[in-house]
Each structure stands twice: as structure tokens, then as C-alpha cells.
């Protein structure tokens, strides 16, 4: 069978409210203890397959899950077992047989979950949804990760049912979209435990020559670095488009990848796993969240006029969220990138005073408005909109008497003649199949021409036009990433390398311009800021000439569309 569910994290402050909401109907309480299996090299996890034995009350259920038709769908195969006995023979002849038959290593327990579940079925006008509130933990190698989430699983009806109900609960209780399954979290936790406990690992031992305190500090630093990678920022991933896809299918594929990048970084910033314990959100999470939004908006531009885009309200709403996520990034670039270069050039001591900018990152990433937008976008991408029945055209009444008009003009019964109506072929068009490669290449070629046209007169452009050109170059790069599997690899590699050089120089100019504005505001109180201003002006002048030359090289580069 296939399960389709929406999973939302329940922050600590919302747990009582979620449980009260469940209590509005008859609930079932059950403890679920599960053992998850894999090989030492994570062969099942790498195939996106989860295999478990779970004790549900007094009964043991063996379950295998693997990818379904879309991001929220999972193929699920269940078997009742007499005890904690894993039986692989039940998968012979099933879709799971190839993945299990190809295993090279021996299966063993990698991690386990201990969950207390409260659930009830909710009947909506679009379908029946099972709502489950899970609290507990995932365990692996002495490490634990808390679980607090509510799942909306479609039992019958339309997929819209889980989104409409989930969106209502999200708005009522400030829930947060979590795209990770328990098996994904468990697998990562098991890998972390394996790394921390590996013999000879700096994270597992302080056996360092020399000062023992230095060895202990190294051990702590190593452990901290490994643990931080558990919540590492999610950068943009590959998009695999097939030439046989329709434009709508291609846009959905691109959108899902962008939403995954956005949701995972937003989840880390909202401290899904670590609220009240430690902060794992970093400026890089903010940066990658913003990159995910830029990529999504670039995808809308790429497919505009080719496929139906999301409703205007969804496209406009993200602009507001994006604008609230930008302030801290400028500060980070200034402190971590520009200041070291200035100090190396001889910058006298300079105190970078804090700006008046209010950091909205936490409020945006975990807020109702942004999280609601994420769920609405996911619903649109999966076409999970409620189906509105259309009134059917009534069938003609073959036994009815002729109308007054028919009686006056003479009916077929009166004359004995039949006068058929013939619709001519003129105007009857059969739509031709759309070539995805052709329509995307055409759009990318147009973007290339716009970028090169302005780039070849770069030195004459004003600041605002240069800024707009930087955005168009970035949009072109994202578009190439989306269409990469449809384009010739060799020519694309050379072209992309040259486009990257252009974008790097434009990005440096933008960072310098932001820094210049900041230093100019400090000159009256800190004379040493004059050095920074002078250095930046000189570097900007040099960059203008360098960037002009790079644009000329881009114009001469063999294009990717030939």
C-alpha cells in the first residue's frame, strides 16, 4: 500500500494545545517501539529504503518503506510477525526485492525509536485523515534525538484533505514543516554515533601527544564539529529533468527541490530538534534559505509562459519573507570576508559598531506566515487542491414533445427529412507535443543575450543597472542548473565556468558596495574608516575593468545551445 502524509513539528509550547485539539474526538493511545535495520555501509538508507520491526502494543509488525509517486508518498509493505523476528522472504516478488537482493553487507539494528502516539481519525469534506501526535525519541549508539510531531495521513479521499487540515492546525498552534522522516533522522544519528565512537577518532579520544588539556580541547572541538554537521546547511541539489517531461512536470520537479532546500534550512533556524538546548542555526543557514528562495523565483521566471505558475498570492508573499531575511547576511560578509582582507592590506584598528537592524530570522523561519506559505506551496506543487465538482450537462429528453419553434418551422417528423449539422475542420487544432529541451533552451538563450548585451557595456552602466545585471546573471546560472540534464555536458561546462567568473566578480562588487556604505557612516567618529573607504574605491575601480574583460570572454565562449 502507499501512504501519503504531511508531517509537522510541534514546538514545546504548542504540545498542550495539539493534545487538546486531538481530544475533541475519540482517541487511541499506543506505545510504538521500533528497531530499524541496515548494513554497516548504510546500503538501505542510500537507496532511501527503511526496514523496521515495530512493537505496537502487544503485536509486532514488520514494515518496509520506499519512495512513492511523490515527495509525500511512500510505498509501505506491512507483515504481522510473531515476535521481533525479521523475515526477508516476504519481499520475494514485491517492488522491494531488487533493493534487498542487492545488499552486500549483513543487516543489523542501526537505531531504534520509542514513541508514544495519540491518534484519532478526522472526517473532512475532502477525505478521512488520521491525525497522530508522536512524542518520544530516536536512539543510536548512546545518542538521543527528541521527537515531537503531528502527522496527517490520508486514509481515503483527496490529497487536499491532509493539506487543508494540516494548514489549519499549523496556523492554530504555530507548527513547523519537517520534511525529514524518522528513518532519515535515525540514520543520520547512527552515522554520527559511529563517527564519534570510531577508534582513533579525535572526537572519541583525547590521546594527543603533549599537553593533556590541549588534547581535551581538540577532542571537544572535533565532537562539536561532527555534531554541528548533523544540522549542516542544505545547499542546492541536482535537478534531474527528463526530455519526455511536460513543462508542468518539470516545474514541479524543480519546485520540490527548491522547497526541500528552503524547508530544511528553515527547520534548523527554527531549532526543531534543539530549542531550549542549543542553537544550531547559523548565518550559512540563512544564506542557503535565501538561495533556495532565489532559485525558486528563478524557476518561476524560467517557466513563465511555458507552464502554469503558482497563484500570484504565493509568488508575492515570498518577497516579503525574503526581505526580512537579509540584514544579518550583510554583517556576516563584512566581518568574515571583507575585514580580514582590509587588515591584511594595513587597515588600522576599526570598531564595527552594531547596526540598528533587527534580526527577524527566527520569527520568519518558524513563523505561521512563512510555514503556512511552505505548506501551501507544497500542496500546489503536488496538485493537492480540492476538486470542485462541475455540474454535468443534463442529457436530452428523447421523449419530449417538439418546442413551439420546432412546430412552426417544421420538424424532422413533419418532413421526413434529416438535416445534419456539419462542423468544419477550420479552426480545429491538435496541440503539438512540447519539447522541454527546446522551450527551456530558447528561454536560456534569451537570458544569455540580455546578460551579454549589458555586460559588453559594463563600464558605462550606472550602479542600479549593474545591480540588476548581477541578478540576471544569477538567474541565468540557476536556470542552467535546472536544465543541466537536458543540455550538452561539454559545452555547458565551459560556459558555466565563464558565467561563474562573471558572477563572482559581480558578487564581490556588491559586497564592496555594501561595505563602503557602512564605512562611510563611520568616518566621522572613527578616522581609520577613511582607509577602508579608500581601499574599497580603488578595488572597485579595478574590478570594473576586470569584470568588463570577463564579460567579453563570456561573449566569446562557445554557447551551450549549439
XYZ file of C-alpha atoms in Angstrom:
562
model
C 0.000 0.000 0.000
C 1.015 3.632 -0.390
C 0.888 6.100 2.479
C 0.565 9.836 1.951
C 1.221 12.022 4.955
C 2.163 15.537 5.957
C 4.487 15.865 8.961
C 4.663 18.987 11.164
C 6.977 19.567 14.123
C 5.224 20.509 17.371
C 7.252 23.003 19.468
C 7.196 22.502 23.220
C 4.889 25.478 23.772
C 2.320 24.016 21.353
C 2.128 20.457 22.706
C -0.696 21.039 25.178
C -2.787 22.773 22.529
C -2.247 19.998 19.990
C -3.270 17.358 22.506
C -6.397 19.338 23.433
C -7.271 19.535 19.745
C -6.977 15.770 19.446
C -9.207 15.257 22.472
C -12.178 16.730 20.637
C -12.901 13.220 19.410
C -12.307 9.620 20.446
C -8.564 8.963 20.609
C -6.369 5.898 20.763
C -3.133 5.818 22.747
C -0.363 3.390 21.886
C 3.337 2.976 22.571
C 5.441 2.227 19.496
C 8.930 0.769 19.938
C 10.771 0.091 16.682
C 14.099 -1.404 15.602
C 15.478 -0.177 12.250
C 17.800 -2.373 10.203
C 20.576 -1.618 7.728
C 24.080 -2.752 6.797
C 27.216 -1.164 8.238
C 27.657 0.795 4.992
C 24.056 2.135 5.040
C 23.016 0.391 1.820
C 19.287 0.677 2.555
C 19.493 4.293 3.636
C 21.361 5.212 0.452
C 18.549 3.545 -1.515
C 16.017 5.555 0.529
C 14.576 2.349 1.979
C 13.569 1.887 5.634
C 13.162 -1.578 7.168
C 11.894 -1.989 10.708
C 10.309 -4.250 13.304
C 7.859 -2.350 15.498
C 6.036 -3.402 18.639
C 2.564 -1.864 18.618
C 1.022 -2.682 21.955
C 1.447 -6.472 22.156
C 1.779 -7.007 18.411
C 4.919 -6.955 16.260
C 4.722 -5.513 12.726
C 7.467 -5.791 10.122
C 7.424 -2.768 7.770
C 9.358 -1.770 4.694
C 9.047 1.731 3.223
C 10.419 3.019 -0.067
C 9.810 6.058 -2.302
C 6.352 6.515 -3.790
C 4.906 8.642 -6.573
C 5.771 11.990 -4.993
C 7.652 13.566 -2.100
C 4.924 12.840 0.470
C 4.097 9.353 -0.807
C 5.811 6.195 0.453
C 5.241 2.605 -0.606
C 4.604 0.709 2.619
C 4.589 -3.105 2.989
C 3.446 -4.482 6.373
C 3.527 -8.007 7.787
C 2.410 -9.216 11.211
C 5.210 -11.099 12.984
C 5.085 -13.480 15.966
C 7.875 -11.541 17.668
C 10.986 -9.492 16.925
C 11.910 -11.781 14.017
C 12.926 -10.186 10.703
C 11.771 -12.275 7.717
C 13.139 -11.102 4.346
C 11.448 -13.903 2.407
C 8.143 -11.997 2.455
C 9.537 -9.492 -0.077
C 10.102 -12.020 -2.849
C 8.197 -10.866 -5.908
C 7.487 -7.392 -4.485
C 8.901 -3.984 -5.581
C 11.281 -4.245 -2.608
C 13.024 -7.400 -3.863
C 15.680 -5.649 -6.051
C 16.861 -3.367 -3.225
C 17.079 -6.176 -0.655
C 18.522 -8.706 -3.094
C 21.403 -6.359 -3.942
C 22.620 -5.986 -0.338
C 26.287 -6.832 0.031
C 26.537 -6.438 3.805
C 24.817 -8.105 6.722
C 21.731 -6.483 8.214
C 21.755 -5.382 11.832
C 19.958 -2.944 14.128
C 21.270 0.576 13.456
C 18.899 2.675 15.559
C 15.597 2.493 17.380
C 12.624 4.694 18.186
C 10.480 4.884 21.292
C 7.267 6.798 20.591
C 4.055 7.447 22.486
C 1.296 8.110 19.976
C -2.119 9.701 20.425
C -4.290 9.404 17.339
C -7.783 9.807 16.004
C -9.497 9.871 12.645
C -10.865 13.178 11.424
C -13.521 13.235 8.731
C -13.368 16.283 6.448
C -15.375 17.154 3.351
C -12.372 16.175 1.214
C -11.490 12.883 2.886
C -10.702 10.971 6.063
C -7.411 11.862 7.750
C -5.673 10.034 10.591
C -4.034 12.579 12.876
C -1.203 11.188 15.030
C 0.668 13.140 17.695
C 4.030 11.456 18.371
C 6.347 12.234 21.277
C 9.441 10.313 22.249
C 12.937 9.873 20.857
C 15.235 8.286 18.307
C 18.235 6.417 19.797
C 21.529 5.282 18.296
C 24.815 4.393 19.961
C 24.013 6.195 23.215
C 22.761 9.330 21.418
C 19.155 10.520 21.565
C 17.151 12.906 19.401
C 13.750 14.131 20.620
C 10.610 13.580 18.547
C 7.575 15.861 18.792
C 5.475 15.874 15.657
C 1.968 15.544 14.335
C 1.307 13.515 11.202
C -1.688 13.886 8.895
C -2.103 10.662 6.915
C -4.689 10.332 4.167
C -6.903 7.309 4.772
C -9.400 7.971 1.976
C -10.423 10.826 -0.303
C -8.406 13.634 -1.898
C -4.827 14.601 -1.054
C -6.139 18.109 -0.385
C -7.619 16.788 2.870
C -4.256 16.490 4.650
C -3.105 19.915 3.464
C -6.259 21.779 4.412
C -6.356 20.149 7.851
C -2.600 20.498 8.329
C -2.662 24.182 7.362
C -5.422 24.849 9.890
C -3.504 23.133 12.710
C -0.306 24.892 11.690
C -1.967 28.296 11.928
C -3.655 27.461 15.244
C -0.604 26.027 17.012
C 2.458 27.558 15.262
C 3.688 24.228 13.880
C 6.723 23.851 11.605
C 7.051 21.773 8.434
C 9.560 18.935 8.872
C 10.413 17.100 5.648
C 12.582 14.511 7.433
C 11.244 11.064 8.218
C 12.086 9.296 11.494
C 14.196 6.867 9.488
C 16.237 9.698 7.952
C 16.889 11.198 11.376
C 17.724 7.803 12.825
C 20.159 7.005 10.027
C 21.988 10.319 10.460
C 22.076 9.823 14.228
C 23.532 6.331 13.792
C 26.195 7.699 11.436
C 27.054 10.423 13.947
C 27.322 7.894 16.767
C 29.543 5.687 14.610
C 31.831 8.648 13.872
C 32.064 9.786 17.484
C 32.829 6.283 18.748
C 35.205 5.236 15.954
C 38.559 4.002 17.319
C 41.304 6.566 16.816
C 38.860 9.365 16.126
C 39.778 12.731 17.635
C 36.153 13.024 18.633
C 36.306 9.773 20.587
C 39.683 10.098 22.211
C 41.924 12.722 23.775
C 45.054 10.654 23.149
C 47.018 13.591 21.724
C 50.768 13.968 22.307
C 51.796 16.868 24.514
C 49.639 18.824 26.863
C 46.595 16.836 28.030
C 44.445 19.965 28.157
C 45.270 20.650 24.507
C 44.232 17.095 23.665
C 40.970 17.535 25.543
C 40.286 20.811 23.743
C 40.931 19.131 20.396
C 38.555 16.324 21.301
C 35.803 18.749 22.282
C 36.331 20.776 19.101
C 36.166 17.627 16.968
C 32.998 16.408 18.659
C 31.402 19.837 18.291
C 32.244 19.937 14.583
C 30.802 16.455 13.959
C 27.623 17.240 15.891
C 27.178 20.545 14.050
C 27.273 18.676 10.742
C 24.133 16.813 11.811
C 22.245 20.072 11.145
C 24.523 21.366 8.405
C 23.020 23.901 5.970
C 21.258 22.400 2.969
C 22.644 23.794 -0.288
C 21.013 23.468 -3.681
C 20.944 19.939 -5.044
C 20.817 18.488 -8.561
C 17.594 18.561 -10.567
C 17.022 15.602 -12.881
C 14.760 16.619 -15.738
C 13.766 14.114 -18.403
C 13.258 15.308 -22.005
C 9.926 13.467 -22.045
C 8.561 15.525 -19.150
C 5.871 18.087 -19.759
C 6.731 21.657 -18.711
C 4.334 21.258 -15.770
C 6.100 18.097 -14.598
C 9.490 19.785 -14.962
C 8.381 22.828 -12.948
C 7.037 20.547 -10.206
C 10.370 18.668 -10.092
C 12.356 21.903 -9.789
C 9.939 23.310 -7.197
C 10.176 20.240 -4.961
C 13.977 20.516 -4.910
C 13.872 24.225 -4.041
C 11.235 23.727 -1.336
C 13.332 20.980 0.235
C 16.305 23.350 0.475
C 14.097 26.094 1.937
C 12.285 23.855 4.438
C 15.410 22.147 5.802
C 17.274 25.395 6.435
C 14.159 26.979 7.929
C 13.757 23.959 10.221
C 17.304 24.310 11.548
C 16.783 28.043 12.135
C 13.507 27.271 13.932
C 15.514 24.872 16.194
C 13.223 21.909 15.527
C 15.477 19.460 17.398
C 17.341 21.767 19.766
C 15.037 24.503 21.081
C 15.969 25.306 24.680
C 19.130 23.182 24.483
C 21.484 24.780 21.965
C 21.346 26.917 18.853
C 22.280 25.141 15.615
C 21.065 27.793 13.180
C 23.950 29.710 11.595
C 24.344 32.606 9.152
C 25.006 29.990 6.480
C 21.541 28.519 7.100
C 20.110 31.989 6.484
C 22.177 32.315 3.329
C 21.098 28.916 1.986
C 17.475 29.663 2.866
C 17.696 32.830 0.801
C 19.447 30.949 -2.018
C 16.591 28.431 -2.045
C 14.068 31.256 -2.390
C 16.105 32.881 -5.179
C 16.308 29.558 -7.012
C 12.556 29.101 -6.741
C 11.853 32.580 -8.072
C 14.323 31.959 -10.913
C 12.394 28.777 -11.732
C 9.180 30.813 -11.964
C 10.905 33.173 -14.398
C 12.274 30.253 -16.422
C 8.877 28.559 -16.760
C 6.848 31.747 -17.142
C 4.858 31.398 -20.359
C 5.818 27.716 -20.573
C 3.859 26.222 -17.655
C 1.234 27.434 -15.207
C 2.872 29.179 -12.256
C 1.658 29.166 -8.625
C -1.088 31.670 -7.771
C 0.068 35.279 -7.682
C -0.593 35.481 -3.927
C 2.007 32.767 -3.252
C 4.549 34.399 -5.556
C 4.078 37.806 -3.941
C 4.130 36.539 -0.332
C 7.640 35.142 -0.611
C 9.029 38.578 -1.463
C 8.050 39.844 1.997
C 9.639 36.879 3.781
C 12.791 37.181 1.694
C 13.243 40.857 2.550
C 13.137 40.081 6.286
C 15.985 37.556 5.998
C 18.658 39.806 4.512
C 20.130 42.053 7.201
C 22.385 39.665 9.054
C 23.975 38.388 5.851
C 25.489 41.806 5.085
C 27.010 41.989 8.577
C 28.468 38.485 8.242
C 30.088 39.260 4.883
C 31.567 42.453 6.286
C 33.047 40.836 9.399
C 34.095 37.451 7.991
C 35.087 38.288 4.408
C 35.927 41.937 3.938
C 37.583 42.836 7.268
C 40.302 40.134 7.034
C 41.247 41.447 3.573
C 41.353 45.027 4.846
C 43.510 44.070 7.828
C 45.939 42.279 5.512
C 46.131 45.479 3.432
C 47.078 47.541 6.521
C 43.713 48.610 7.934
C 44.205 50.457 11.286
C 42.054 49.286 14.226
C 38.383 49.806 13.492
C 35.381 49.093 15.680
C 32.472 47.737 13.631
C 29.564 49.041 15.629
C 26.389 47.039 15.634
C 23.715 48.165 13.203
C 20.183 49.038 14.166
C 18.962 46.128 12.056
C 16.522 43.851 13.886
C 17.141 40.185 13.155
C 13.838 38.638 12.062
C 15.331 35.245 11.178
C 13.718 33.236 13.986
C 10.319 34.871 13.552
C 10.351 34.311 9.800
C 11.705 30.760 9.614
C 9.418 29.341 12.292
C 6.548 31.810 11.961
C 2.984 30.960 10.969
C 3.053 33.040 7.785
C 6.240 31.558 6.352
C 5.469 27.979 7.399
C 1.934 28.335 6.049
C 3.402 29.515 2.748
C 5.644 26.438 2.631
C 2.696 24.073 3.134
C 0.585 25.918 0.549
C 3.434 25.765 -1.972
C 3.892 22.053 -1.336
C 0.160 21.498 -1.840
C 0.190 23.436 -5.108
C 3.210 21.518 -6.373
C 1.521 18.180 -5.726
C -1.743 19.484 -7.234
C -3.362 18.906 -3.855
C -6.187 21.345 -4.467
C -9.766 20.468 -3.580
C -11.718 19.121 -6.526
C -14.815 21.203 -7.172
C -17.423 19.070 -8.918
C -18.695 20.642 -12.131
C -22.399 20.388 -12.841
C -22.974 17.873 -15.585
C -24.895 18.851 -18.690
C -28.341 17.262 -18.487
C -28.958 14.534 -21.053
C -31.524 15.389 -23.708
C -35.043 14.138 -23.097
C -35.609 11.951 -26.160
C -39.282 11.591 -25.391
C -40.057 15.292 -25.144
C -42.515 16.939 -27.489
C -41.167 19.442 -30.016
C -40.791 23.020 -28.906
C -43.040 25.746 -30.252
C -40.248 26.952 -32.544
C -39.785 23.458 -33.956
C -43.527 23.082 -34.547
C -43.658 26.316 -36.503
C -40.605 25.663 -38.676
C -41.319 22.028 -39.329
C -39.551 19.207 -37.560
C -37.905 16.081 -38.905
C -41.104 14.201 -38.033
C -43.153 16.635 -40.167
C -40.997 16.500 -43.333
C -39.402 13.097 -43.086
C -36.057 14.763 -43.870
C -32.965 14.857 -41.628
C -30.721 17.900 -41.937
C -27.429 17.094 -40.138
C -25.158 19.838 -38.808
C -21.554 19.671 -40.016
C -18.708 21.342 -38.093
C -15.866 22.272 -40.473
C -12.225 21.374 -39.761
C -11.142 25.008 -39.945
C -10.116 26.180 -36.502
C -9.792 22.623 -35.194
C -6.201 22.363 -33.939
C -4.412 19.409 -32.457
C -1.775 20.614 -29.968
C 1.739 19.528 -30.830
C 3.808 17.930 -28.070
C 6.086 20.470 -26.400
C 9.822 19.792 -26.465
C 11.019 20.602 -22.952
C 14.616 20.924 -24.127
C 13.639 23.336 -26.896
C 11.488 25.675 -24.803
C 13.972 25.886 -21.924
C 16.934 26.377 -24.255
C 15.058 29.182 -26.015
C 14.444 30.961 -22.711
C 18.045 30.488 -21.511
C 19.408 31.752 -24.817
C 17.304 34.910 -24.419
C 18.646 35.429 -20.890
C 22.207 34.939 -22.140
C 21.760 37.619 -24.786
C 20.388 40.075 -22.207
C 23.316 39.450 -19.850
C 25.953 39.774 -22.590
C 24.294 42.870 -24.089
C 24.611 44.806 -20.828
C 27.898 43.157 -19.879
C 29.667 44.391 -23.002
C 28.954 47.988 -21.941
C 29.574 47.325 -18.273
C 31.843 50.315 -17.667
C 29.121 52.693 -18.863
C 26.379 51.253 -16.624
C 25.183 53.051 -13.519
C 25.145 51.330 -10.130
C 21.477 50.304 -10.257
C 21.827 48.755 -13.727
C 24.919 46.835 -12.599
C 22.953 45.530 -9.628
C 20.139 44.398 -11.929
C 22.688 42.738 -14.213
C 24.089 40.798 -11.251
C 20.613 39.448 -10.512
C 20.065 38.442 -14.144
C 23.418 36.630 -14.233
C 22.473 34.758 -11.066
C 19.066 33.870 -12.550
C 20.805 32.533 -15.672
C 23.118 30.380 -13.570
C 20.198 28.864 -11.640
C 18.321 28.257 -14.889
C 21.311 26.367 -16.274
C 21.410 24.237 -13.133
C 17.740 23.323 -13.534
C 18.119 22.390 -17.231
C 21.559 20.773 -16.865
C 20.423 17.230 -17.686
C 18.880 18.465 -20.951
C 21.957 20.326 -22.234
C 25.248 19.153 -23.836
C 27.668 18.499 -20.987
C 30.968 19.618 -22.540
C 29.800 22.992 -23.857
C 27.798 23.626 -20.704
C 30.866 23.020 -18.524
C 32.943 25.695 -20.290
C 30.108 28.173 -20.471
C 29.156 27.725 -16.831
C 32.782 28.221 -15.749
C 32.910 31.575 -17.520
C 29.495 32.622 -16.199
C 30.690 31.723 -12.697
C 33.680 34.031 -13.101
C 31.327 36.872 -14.068
C 29.082 36.202 -11.115
C 31.974 36.046 -8.651
C 33.223 39.465 -9.730
C 29.729 40.966 -9.649
C 29.210 39.452 -6.186
C 32.459 40.946 -4.918
C 31.439 44.353 -6.252
C 28.110 44.098 -4.443
C 29.788 43.140 -1.148
C 32.232 46.018 -1.505
C 29.409 48.470 -2.187
C 27.584 47.325 0.960
C 30.818 47.650 2.977
C 31.533 51.095 1.552
C 28.164 52.381 2.727
C 28.878 51.041 6.203
C 32.390 52.533 6.439
C 31.264 55.898 5.126
C 28.900 56.048 8.090
C 31.816 55.514 10.491
C 34.244 58.112 9.112
C 33.088 60.964 11.361
C 33.604 59.010 14.586
C 36.473 56.715 13.504
C 39.027 58.306 11.161
C 40.528 54.883 10.457
C 37.412 54.155 8.376
C 38.862 56.500 5.713
C 41.444 53.814 4.951
C 38.705 51.243 4.301
C 36.802 53.682 2.062
C 39.878 54.481 0.006
C 40.859 50.845 -0.376
C 37.330 49.865 -1.457
C 37.137 52.688 -4.032
C 40.449 51.546 -5.539
C 39.352 47.911 -5.614
C 36.008 48.820 -7.205
C 37.752 50.772 -9.964
C 39.973 47.792 -10.726
C 37.002 45.385 -10.607
C 35.082 47.396 -13.188
C 37.867 46.828 -15.737
C 38.305 43.167 -14.742
C 34.580 42.483 -14.993
C 34.347 44.147 -18.395
C 37.089 41.821 -19.661
C 35.311 38.793 -18.140
C 32.079 39.733 -19.904
C 33.924 39.947 -23.217
C 35.274 36.463 -22.589
C 31.747 35.208 -21.814
C 30.511 36.656 -25.113
C 33.235 34.683 -26.967
C 32.582 31.408 -25.104
C 31.006 28.623 -27.173
C 27.305 28.745 -26.257
C 25.606 25.780 -24.660
C 22.670 25.652 -27.101
C 24.534 24.697 -30.320
